[in-house]
């Protein structure tokens, strides 16, 4: 053994001597400096070499986490070699040990002694690292859980996902999460649990993005200061206060800027701007530069008002909130809105503050908005003013378009077309029609309401008649429109030409007439019209030689509606207006529309009929189509839909009838069931009650009837049937006397029946009554020869019953005196009321021997509660079977009719 030790020492000395001869010395003075938040470990040592081998271990299990060869130059000032290692694991998770050795191309030095930095895996407490870490999306991260000595590790969950854990030391476990997604507003929870606790410890990791803001733009609103704004980038997913994005503009903090407000202001224009957005995950810089006059963004005009409003024009005025605007060359844009029309007008000038709006229409509501911008180096339109309303004044209406229609040679009608809103210049309140002729002096003037568009006239055969029509509104009368009656010509006098219409129109043409100095009038009306026909006309200049009459667009029936009455639906509509017709209406067709086609319901050939009733519809949804047709075909049709609902009366009827029907059906079903199962139902719910059966011969003469005494009460026969009012209660019999009485009595020990009382079959007779009460030993003997007996029940024995005296509660029979006077009876009742406050059960017997009821002993004397009974408890007629009550339910169950 000593030889082996000597050999080992020699080998060791030889290795050391060989290393020394190579000139590689062991690195000296190794120090470790951990940076826990950054998860870095800085190493510093002294050595003459520049190439080194490094090994880092998890101390407790000595697992190698790093084995690398690095080249590190010495610091020329301090002579130290420095190297930093970034740990994928938080340094708090477990202890780390480090050693280093020098190396060259041929040999290596000895390892330096192990240097260790302790971890937090101590037995006193549970921890989880890292704590509240903020990392960018897509990062990989290692979490560790340190459990104390008393806990058994179970699992680590990242969010809701259970992760596979690796054991680092006896108390430390770690998981690694790769490509982490963005967290929600509260971060992602990492929970460590033990076998005992669902949440032993935990941490929160915030996974987000660095700032992504872009598009910095600076402008001026008052020609002095600056307002810079930018576009917010993607959501950083960082919500806690220390992770929010901070902004600086040209080095100054933007306190008003945050995740929602992306603007910052400066009191002075600096032409060059730099915005820096920073959060714990990164920084972004935005820049912008411009001259002040190139970035003017005007504020909205204020105090907009119309200072002068006429029928055709208005003067608009406003003011500015910034004094510097008064010298600025600007352009302003006004937008006018009236009815469904809109227009835009531009005005320019220095410090513009008023404009005149020309070309307005009388009696029209206008809404005006205004915005302005810098004229030179236009940047953008400024803020828009609040809407302002202008209502122009009224003016006289425009002249009417008038024409005359001749009915005959001496009658006719003058027509005029209604004025549009723009031509009426105000609400019309009527028309004035005046008629004059060469033979008559003056004019005959008639005022008509605004709804009239024609007026009849009478013609004078000797001269022409001139008719003038003017429209009137609150501003005055329009210029009169005149028409002279044309010569009447019957249809037979007119030359008829055939025209071929194409594409819904036809063209009229004529030869020029030298007499047509004022132009031509083309009139048209439906053929076949009698009476006052709806005519139309068009006035053309004398230069025209043709005119195209276009058919107006076809239109379906109007105001199509329906009304439900029970299971019927009434469809009603109005005919298409004459001016919308392409031909004469010949009738209407009604269809029921389905998903794929139309089913014809009715064909109405009378155009005057404008309704139709569809009958017998079920509760469902329907769609109806009504089409008008001419000789050329149908129009597009109008559609109406309905969902049939139950009528109120029908609903009430059904609501009453259905429950009654259901109840009636249930009764029938139950009746059938009970009839089929009547025997079972009878046995289950209404069994037969057997009549009493008396065994033995009850026809023998009078003799003693042995009844077994009850163990709870004793019966004593008393000679005197009258009540002794001097007694407080019933008389209990001592047990010795009871035994002596029962010595000669045969007891059926095998019977389960309760003990019976002893009675004597004696008829109650009329006899004298005694107030004496015999003792229990003589009572049974004396009762054999007595003409009347009285049975008394002894009270239940109790500890309070001493020496045969009765006191307190217990059984106390009550009866009326048979022959006693009224006064003792009253005294008896009063005595019982006083003594019976604490008494128990008190049977009452009100029958008397002298009463008529006493004749029927089978009904009263045989009662078990009878005090003076001398008859059998079961009457002689008890052998007859009692008849059950004859009810319909019993007859139904027994099957009797």
Tab-separated table of C-alpha atoms in Angstrom, residues 75 333 864:
chain	number	residue	atom	x	y	z
A	75	UNK	CA	-5.852	45.408	-19.583
A	333	UNK	CA	-63.963	78.036	-48.196
A	864	UNK	CA	-118.407	1.216	26.192
